[in-house]
Amino acid sequence: KIFRIIGPAALPVLIQLFESEDPQVRKQAIAAAGAAGEREAIPCIRRCLKDDVTEVADAADIELSRIRSTIKAPEDMLSRRERQVFGLLAEGLSNSEIAKQLYIHELTVKSHVGKIFDKLGLTKRIQAAAYFNQYKNG
């Protein structure tokens, strides 16, 4: 079935393979999902970072890094508010500080941070700051 499907349309089938008992199948599914869906696959692959098998989690991390490296303009993937939050996050502000600066609720900031992480395949605030600065500095 999967060989007849290409591109992002293959993601639903590939994601089913993430549940396989065989770690090698999970690793291959991560690579295939990344190749098929690129940016659309980021949230799915990101969930594999918590896989019980270190090899599989490492494969997910590598694939996310590869996909991130293909994103030329992260701001094209983020809403205006997410871009604002991303910039302040990169400056090292806490959710509470970001909320005060943008006059929004702290839970709203938390939601934006989660969406930013999902869209860009990030897992940690320090990683987000490094990615933001790397992009801004060319």
mmCIF file of C-alpha atoms in Angstrom:
data_model
loop_
_atom_site.group_PDB
_atom_site.id
_atom_site.type_symbol
_atom_site.label_atom_id
_atom_site.label_comp_id
_atom_site.label_asym_id
_atom_site.label_seq_id
_atom_site.Cartn_x
_atom_site.Cartn_y
_atom_site.Cartn_z
ATOM 1 C CA LYS A 1 0.000 0.000 0.000
ATOM 2 C CA ILE A 2 2.718 2.482 0.956
ATOM 3 C CA PHE A 3 4.649 2.122 -2.288
ATOM 4 C CA ARG A 4 1.746 3.688 -4.196
ATOM 5 C CA ILE A 5 1.740 6.753 -1.950
ATOM 6 C CA ILE A 6 4.346 9.497 -2.123
ATOM 7 C CA GLY A 7 4.956 12.775 -0.371
ATOM 8 C CA PRO A 8 3.025 13.996 2.661
ATOM 9 C CA ALA A 9 0.087 11.748 1.745
ATOM 10 C CA ALA A 10 2.263 8.812 2.865
ATOM 11 C CA LEU A 11 2.577 10.161 6.424
ATOM 12 C CA PRO A 12 -0.522 8.466 7.894
ATOM 13 C CA VAL A 13 0.715 5.072 6.703
ATOM 14 C CA LEU A 14 4.293 5.689 7.845
ATOM 15 C CA ILE A 15 3.183 6.946 11.258
ATOM 16 C CA GLN A 16 1.500 3.589 11.858
ATOM 17 C CA LEU A 17 4.958 2.019 11.566
ATOM 18 C CA PHE A 18 6.157 4.139 14.516
ATOM 19 C CA GLU A 19 4.188 1.697 16.693
ATOM 20 C CA SER A 20 6.040 -1.370 15.427
ATOM 21 C CA GLU A 21 7.590 -3.707 17.986
ATOM 22 C CA ASP A 22 10.770 -3.792 15.870
ATOM 23 C CA PRO A 23 13.096 -0.817 16.593
ATOM 24 C CA GLN A 24 14.637 -1.123 13.118
ATOM 25 C CA VAL A 25 11.206 -0.675 11.543
ATOM 26 C CA ARG A 26 10.614 2.390 13.732
ATOM 27 C CA LYS A 27 13.988 3.864 12.689
ATOM 28 C CA GLN A 28 13.251 3.271 9.016
ATOM 29 C CA ALA A 29 9.767 4.743 9.408
ATOM 30 C CA ILE A 30 11.264 7.907 10.928
ATOM 31 C CA ALA A 31 13.621 8.350 7.978
ATOM 32 C CA ALA A 32 10.850 7.602 5.475
ATOM 33 C CA ALA A 33 8.415 10.003 7.168
ATOM 34 C CA GLY A 34 11.048 12.738 7.153
ATOM 35 C CA ALA A 35 11.743 12.177 3.474
ATOM 36 C CA ALA A 36 8.060 11.997 2.576
ATOM 37 C CA GLY A 37 6.677 14.786 4.687
ATOM 38 C CA GLU A 38 9.615 17.033 5.543
ATOM 39 C CA ARG A 39 8.114 19.857 7.636
ATOM 40 C CA GLU A 40 4.729 18.184 7.936
ATOM 41 C CA ALA A 41 6.419 15.195 9.583
ATOM 42 C CA ILE A 42 8.127 17.204 12.335
ATOM 43 C CA PRO A 43 5.435 16.817 15.045
ATOM 44 C CA CYS A 44 5.191 13.073 14.403
ATOM 45 C CA ILE A 45 8.930 12.503 14.442
ATOM 46 C CA ARG A 46 9.301 14.711 17.505
ATOM 47 C CA ARG A 47 7.194 12.241 19.496
ATOM 48 C CA CYS A 48 9.768 9.531 18.718
ATOM 49 C CA LEU A 49 12.385 11.412 20.745
ATOM 50 C CA LYS A 50 10.870 9.715 23.807
ATOM 51 C CA ASP A 51 11.191 6.202 22.386
ATOM 52 C CA ASP A 52 12.366 3.618 24.919
ATOM 53 C CA VAL A 53 15.080 2.467 22.526
ATOM 54 C CA THR A 54 17.939 4.984 22.467
ATOM 55 C CA GLU A 55 18.759 4.117 18.860
ATOM 56 C CA VAL A 56 15.262 5.091 17.746
ATOM 57 C CA ALA A 57 15.275 8.335 19.760
ATOM 58 C CA ASP A 58 18.681 9.184 18.269
ATOM 59 C CA ALA A 59 17.357 8.488 14.748
ATOM 60 C CA ALA A 60 14.472 10.887 15.414
ATOM 61 C CA ASP A 61 16.879 13.562 16.660
ATOM 62 C CA ILE A 62 19.075 13.183 13.577
ATOM 63 C CA GLU A 63 16.083 13.351 11.242
ATOM 64 C CA LEU A 64 14.733 16.463 12.972
ATOM 65 C CA SER A 65 18.138 18.130 12.642
ATOM 66 C CA ARG A 66 18.208 17.263 8.959
ATOM 67 C CA ILE A 67 14.744 18.692 8.378
ATOM 68 C CA ARG A 68 15.549 21.834 10.400
ATOM 69 C CA SER A 69 18.621 22.411 8.228
ATOM 70 C CA THR A 70 16.369 22.576 5.152
ATOM 71 C CA ILE A 71 14.189 25.336 6.607
ATOM 72 C CA LYS A 72 15.481 28.524 5.035
ATOM 73 C CA ALA A 73 13.089 30.931 6.725
ATOM 74 C CA PRO A 74 11.623 29.695 10.028
ATOM 75 C CA GLU A 75 9.427 32.760 10.240
ATOM 76 C CA ASP A 76 7.500 31.535 7.190
ATOM 77 C CA MET A 77 6.328 28.590 9.274
ATOM 78 C CA LEU A 78 5.284 30.637 12.310
ATOM 79 C CA SER A 79 2.412 33.023 12.926
ATOM 80 C CA ARG A 80 3.175 36.651 13.754
ATOM 81 C CA ARG A 81 2.650 36.028 17.479
ATOM 82 C CA GLU A 82 4.741 32.847 17.390
ATOM 83 C CA ARG A 83 7.578 34.842 15.800
ATOM 84 C CA GLN A 84 7.355 37.375 18.636
ATOM 85 C CA VAL A 85 7.395 34.624 21.249
ATOM 86 C CA PHE A 86 10.255 32.859 19.444
ATOM 87 C CA GLY A 87 12.390 36.016 19.512
ATOM 88 C CA LEU A 88 11.805 36.582 23.214
ATOM 89 C CA LEU A 89 12.371 32.905 23.942
ATOM 90 C CA ALA A 90 15.704 33.169 22.136
ATOM 91 C CA GLU A 91 16.618 36.096 24.385
ATOM 92 C CA GLY A 92 16.217 33.756 27.356
ATOM 93 C CA LEU A 93 12.977 35.138 28.756
ATOM 94 C CA SER A 94 10.752 32.850 30.807
ATOM 95 C CA ASN A 95 7.128 32.207 29.856
ATOM 96 C CA SER A 96 6.072 34.601 32.595
ATOM 97 C CA GLU A 97 8.374 37.357 31.311
ATOM 98 C CA ILE A 98 7.214 36.817 27.722
ATOM 99 C CA ALA A 99 3.578 36.998 28.847
ATOM 100 C CA LYS A 100 4.163 40.301 30.630
ATOM 101 C CA GLN A 101 6.012 41.803 27.675
ATOM 102 C CA LEU A 102 3.374 40.754 25.126
ATOM 103 C CA TYR A 103 0.380 41.396 27.427
ATOM 104 C CA ILE A 104 -0.904 37.845 27.085
ATOM 105 C CA HIS A 105 -1.591 35.033 29.536
ATOM 106 C CA GLU A 106 1.265 32.750 30.536
ATOM 107 C CA LEU A 107 -0.713 29.696 29.369
ATOM 108 C CA THR A 108 -1.003 31.329 25.944
ATOM 109 C CA VAL A 109 2.773 31.698 25.858
ATOM 110 C CA LYS A 110 3.138 28.046 26.827
ATOM 111 C CA SER A 111 0.832 27.103 23.950
ATOM 112 C CA HIS A 112 2.833 29.226 21.486
ATOM 113 C CA VAL A 113 6.103 27.694 22.687
ATOM 114 C CA GLY A 114 4.675 24.209 22.147
ATOM 115 C CA LYS A 115 3.551 25.107 18.628
ATOM 116 C CA ILE A 116 6.953 26.617 17.828
ATOM 117 C CA PHE A 117 8.667 23.469 19.054
ATOM 118 C CA ASP A 118 6.306 21.289 16.980
ATOM 119 C CA LYS A 119 6.666 23.342 13.814
ATOM 120 C CA LEU A 120 10.458 23.589 13.996
ATOM 121 C CA GLY A 121 11.236 20.221 15.569
ATOM 122 C CA LEU A 122 12.737 21.696 18.707
ATOM 123 C CA THR A 123 12.792 20.100 22.140
ATOM 124 C CA LYS A 124 14.495 22.532 24.522
ATOM 125 C CA ARG A 125 14.531 26.265 25.091
ATOM 126 C CA ILE A 126 18.296 26.413 24.737
ATOM 127 C CA GLN A 127 17.995 24.592 21.415
ATOM 128 C CA ALA A 128 15.390 27.137 20.298
ATOM 129 C CA ALA A 129 17.690 30.017 21.236
ATOM 130 C CA ALA A 130 20.629 28.475 19.378
ATOM 131 C CA TYR A 131 18.475 27.804 16.313
ATOM 132 C CA PHE A 132 17.062 31.336 16.337
ATOM 133 C CA ASN A 133 20.512 32.900 16.644
ATOM 134 C CA GLN A 134 21.992 30.632 13.988
ATOM 135 C CA TYR A 135 19.237 31.613 11.580
ATOM 136 C CA LYS A 136 19.503 35.344 12.365
ATOM 137 C CA ASN A 137 23.292 35.329 11.962
ATOM 138 C CA GLY A 138 23.077 33.538 8.625
#
